Amino acid sequence: MPLNSPVESLVPTVVERLRLKPANSESGFVDGAWWPRSRDLVAEVPELATALAAWTGPVWRVAFSPAGWTVTVSELIYQGRLIRLEGINSQNVHLVHATGGTMRRVSLLVVPPHADLAAAERALAAASGQNNVTSPELLLDESGALGGQTVSTSRESDVSRWESEGGRGGKASVLE
């Protein structure tokens, strides 16, 4: 297939798979959105770390809900640096939190890998919108990124909001 074929131009790049809110935006639940290619966090983190480096500095920690990812290790080395993968049971399954060398933490809506291109685009755009304070569940539901799946908006949403505002989650469970 030629490099500039029409099919290839439909495949999102790293930049299109991660979008962050503009500077000086209201925080809300998320700082932006990320559309990974799979649920294999070990395979996905290097691309995410590269894309976030200018924003957070070198990423050294990614916190996630174990219910949403396939993770086989608790640490990985990327570009000569250690990145801790920390599974937190109380964390919202639709979020990841990445912390970088500048100690800046970024909370990202996770657009499901199976989402179609149009729904993923709507979710990325909404989550990265100036001053957006919509919950992760509502962002995914309104964009159609869940593909008909329903989401819980109960206590999980409250815990997510608390953690996104700097609260401390429950007991951490690191998968090995």
Short mmCIF file of C-alpha atoms in Angstrom, two decimals:
data_model
loop_
_atom_site.label_atom_id
_atom_site.label_comp_id
_atom_site.label_asym_id
_atom_site.label_seq_id
_atom_site.Cartn_x
_atom_site.Cartn_y
_atom_site.Cartn_z
CA MET A 1 0.00 0.00 0.00
CA PRO A 2 1.47 3.41 -0.90
CA LEU A 3 2.42 5.63 2.05
CA ASN A 4 -0.09 8.34 1.25
CA SER A 5 -3.07 6.13 0.47
CA PRO A 6 -6.58 7.30 1.48
CA VAL A 7 -6.92 4.41 3.95
CA GLU A 8 -3.71 5.31 5.76
CA SER A 9 -4.81 8.92 6.10
CA LEU A 10 -7.82 7.75 8.16
CA VAL A 11 -5.59 6.13 10.80
CA PRO A 12 -5.07 8.59 13.70
CA THR A 13 -1.53 9.50 14.69
CA VAL A 14 -0.11 9.97 18.19
CA VAL A 15 -1.22 13.61 18.24
CA GLU A 16 -4.77 12.70 17.26
CA ARG A 17 -4.98 9.99 19.91
CA LEU A 18 -4.19 12.41 22.75
CA ARG A 19 -5.74 15.81 23.25
CA LEU A 20 -5.25 18.15 26.20
CA LYS A 21 -7.26 21.15 27.31
CA PRO A 22 -5.82 24.57 26.49
CA ALA A 23 -3.75 26.30 29.17
CA ASN A 24 -5.75 28.08 31.87
CA SER A 25 -8.79 25.84 31.42
CA GLU A 26 -10.99 24.87 34.34
CA SER A 27 -9.85 21.49 35.65
CA GLY A 28 -13.06 19.51 36.03
CA PHE A 29 -12.78 15.72 35.90
CA VAL A 30 -10.18 15.47 33.12
CA ASP A 31 -7.33 17.43 31.57
CA GLY A 32 -7.95 15.85 28.19
CA ALA A 33 -8.51 12.49 26.53
CA TRP A 34 -6.50 9.56 25.21
CA TRP A 35 -7.57 6.94 22.67
CA PRO A 36 -5.29 3.92 23.07
CA ARG A 37 -5.12 1.23 20.40
CA SER A 38 -5.59 -1.65 22.88
CA ARG A 39 -6.21 -2.51 26.54
CA ASP A 40 -2.58 -3.65 26.92
CA LEU A 41 -1.22 -0.84 29.11
CA VAL A 42 2.39 -1.97 28.82
CA ALA A 43 2.18 -1.67 25.02
CA GLU A 44 0.34 1.68 25.15
CA VAL A 45 2.31 3.60 27.81
CA PRO A 46 5.43 4.33 25.70
CA GLU A 47 3.39 6.25 23.09
CA LEU A 48 1.47 8.05 25.85
CA ALA A 49 4.70 8.96 27.68
CA THR A 50 6.18 10.37 24.47
CA ALA A 51 3.07 12.43 23.75
CA LEU A 52 2.89 13.81 27.33
CA ALA A 53 6.61 14.59 27.80
CA ALA A 54 6.33 18.24 26.78
CA TRP A 55 3.39 18.73 29.17
CA THR A 56 4.52 16.76 32.25
CA GLY A 57 8.21 16.10 31.75
CA PRO A 58 9.31 12.46 31.59
CA VAL A 59 6.41 10.30 32.78
CA TRP A 60 7.36 8.21 35.81
CA ARG A 61 3.96 6.95 37.00
CA VAL A 62 0.69 5.89 35.38
CA ALA A 63 -2.23 5.11 37.70
CA PHE A 64 -5.13 3.11 36.30
CA SER A 65 -8.08 0.92 37.21
CA PRO A 66 -7.09 -2.76 36.98
CA ALA A 67 -10.63 -3.51 35.74
CA GLY A 68 -9.95 -1.63 32.49
CA TRP A 69 -6.52 -2.90 31.45
CA THR A 70 -4.45 -5.97 30.80
CA VAL A 71 -1.26 -5.41 32.79
CA THR A 72 1.43 -8.03 33.36
CA VAL A 73 4.11 -5.94 35.09
CA SER A 74 4.20 -3.14 37.64
CA GLU A 75 7.13 -1.30 36.05
CA LEU A 76 8.64 -0.78 32.64
CA ILE A 77 11.75 0.89 31.31
CA TYR A 78 11.19 3.35 28.48
CA GLN A 79 13.95 5.53 27.01
CA GLY A 80 16.18 4.57 29.94
CA ARG A 81 13.62 5.67 32.55
CA LEU A 82 11.49 3.69 34.95
CA ILE A 83 7.72 4.09 34.64
CA ARG A 84 5.60 2.65 37.48
CA LEU A 85 2.23 1.20 36.52
CA GLU A 86 0.00 1.46 39.56
CA GLY A 87 -3.34 -0.32 39.63
CA ILE A 88 -5.80 1.41 41.95
CA ASN A 89 -9.07 -0.46 42.47
CA SER A 90 -11.02 2.65 43.49
CA GLN A 91 -10.01 4.57 40.37
CA ASN A 92 -12.57 5.22 37.64
CA VAL A 93 -12.15 2.66 34.87
CA HIS A 94 -12.50 5.44 32.28
CA LEU A 95 -9.47 7.42 33.56
CA VAL A 96 -5.71 7.19 33.73
CA HIS A 97 -3.53 9.56 35.70
CA ALA A 98 0.01 10.19 34.43
CA THR A 99 2.58 11.97 36.57
CA GLY A 100 5.75 13.40 35.10
CA GLY A 101 9.12 14.69 36.22
CA THR A 102 7.72 18.17 36.81
CA MET A 103 5.33 16.53 39.35
CA ARG A 104 2.46 17.59 37.14
CA ARG A 105 -0.34 15.04 37.09
CA VAL A 106 -2.59 14.76 34.07
CA SER A 107 -5.98 13.06 34.35
CA LEU A 108 -7.10 11.63 31.03
CA LEU A 109 -10.40 10.26 29.82
CA VAL A 110 -9.73 6.87 28.23
CA VAL A 111 -11.68 6.50 25.00
CA PRO A 112 -12.28 2.75 24.53
CA PRO A 113 -9.97 1.23 21.89
CA HIS A 114 -13.00 -0.33 20.13
CA ALA A 115 -14.68 3.06 19.63
CA ASP A 116 -15.25 3.98 16.01
CA LEU A 117 -13.34 6.93 14.57
CA ALA A 118 -16.25 9.41 14.64
CA ALA A 119 -17.21 8.62 18.25
CA ALA A 120 -13.60 8.74 19.38
CA GLU A 121 -13.16 12.11 17.69
CA ARG A 122 -16.24 13.47 19.51
CA ALA A 123 -14.97 12.19 22.87
CA LEU A 124 -11.45 13.58 22.32
CA ALA A 125 -12.84 16.97 21.27
CA ALA A 126 -15.31 17.22 24.16
CA ALA A 127 -12.84 16.17 26.88
CA SER A 128 -10.18 18.58 25.64
CA GLY A 129 -12.62 21.48 25.26
CA GLN A 130 -11.89 24.74 27.06
CA ASN A 131 -13.31 24.59 30.62
CA ASN A 132 -15.09 21.27 30.11
CA VAL A 133 -16.22 19.86 33.49
CA THR A 134 -18.36 16.95 32.25
CA SER A 135 -17.93 13.58 34.00
CA PRO A 136 -16.03 10.80 32.19
CA GLU A 137 -19.16 8.68 31.98
CA LEU A 138 -21.19 11.46 30.39
CA LEU A 139 -18.39 12.34 27.93
CA LEU A 140 -18.25 8.74 26.72
CA ASP A 141 -22.01 8.31 26.66
CA GLU A 142 -22.72 11.54 24.77
CA SER A 143 -19.98 10.87 22.21
CA GLY A 144 -21.19 7.33 21.50
CA ALA A 145 -17.70 5.98 22.24
CA LEU A 146 -19.04 3.16 24.39
CA GLY A 147 -20.85 1.60 21.45
CA GLY A 148 -24.12 1.07 23.30
CA GLN A 149 -22.61 -0.06 26.62
CA THR A 150 -24.04 1.59 29.69
CA VAL A 151 -21.89 3.17 32.37
CA SER A 152 -22.30 3.52 36.10
CA THR A 153 -22.60 7.06 37.39
CA SER A 154 -22.87 6.15 41.06
CA ARG A 155 -20.17 6.19 43.74
CA GLU A 156 -17.45 5.48 41.15
CA SER A 157 -18.08 8.93 39.67
CA ASP A 158 -17.85 10.58 43.10
CA VAL A 159 -14.54 8.86 43.88
CA SER A 160 -13.22 9.83 40.46
CA ARG A 161 -14.09 13.49 41.03
CA TRP A 162 -12.49 13.44 44.47
CA GLU A 163 -9.26 11.92 43.10
CA SER A 164 -9.20 14.30 40.12
CA GLU A 165 -9.26 17.20 42.58
CA GLY A 166 -6.25 15.87 44.53
CA GLY A 167 -7.94 13.50 46.97
CA ARG A 168 -6.25 10.29 47.91
CA GLY A 169 -7.66 7.01 46.63
CA GLY A 170 -8.06 3.78 48.51
CA LYS A 171 -5.48 1.06 48.99
CA ALA A 172 -3.30 0.67 45.90
CA SER A 173 -3.10 -2.74 44.28
CA VAL A 174 -0.13 -3.18 41.97
CA LEU A 175 -0.48 -6.02 39.51
CA GLU A 176 2.56 -8.15 38.80
#
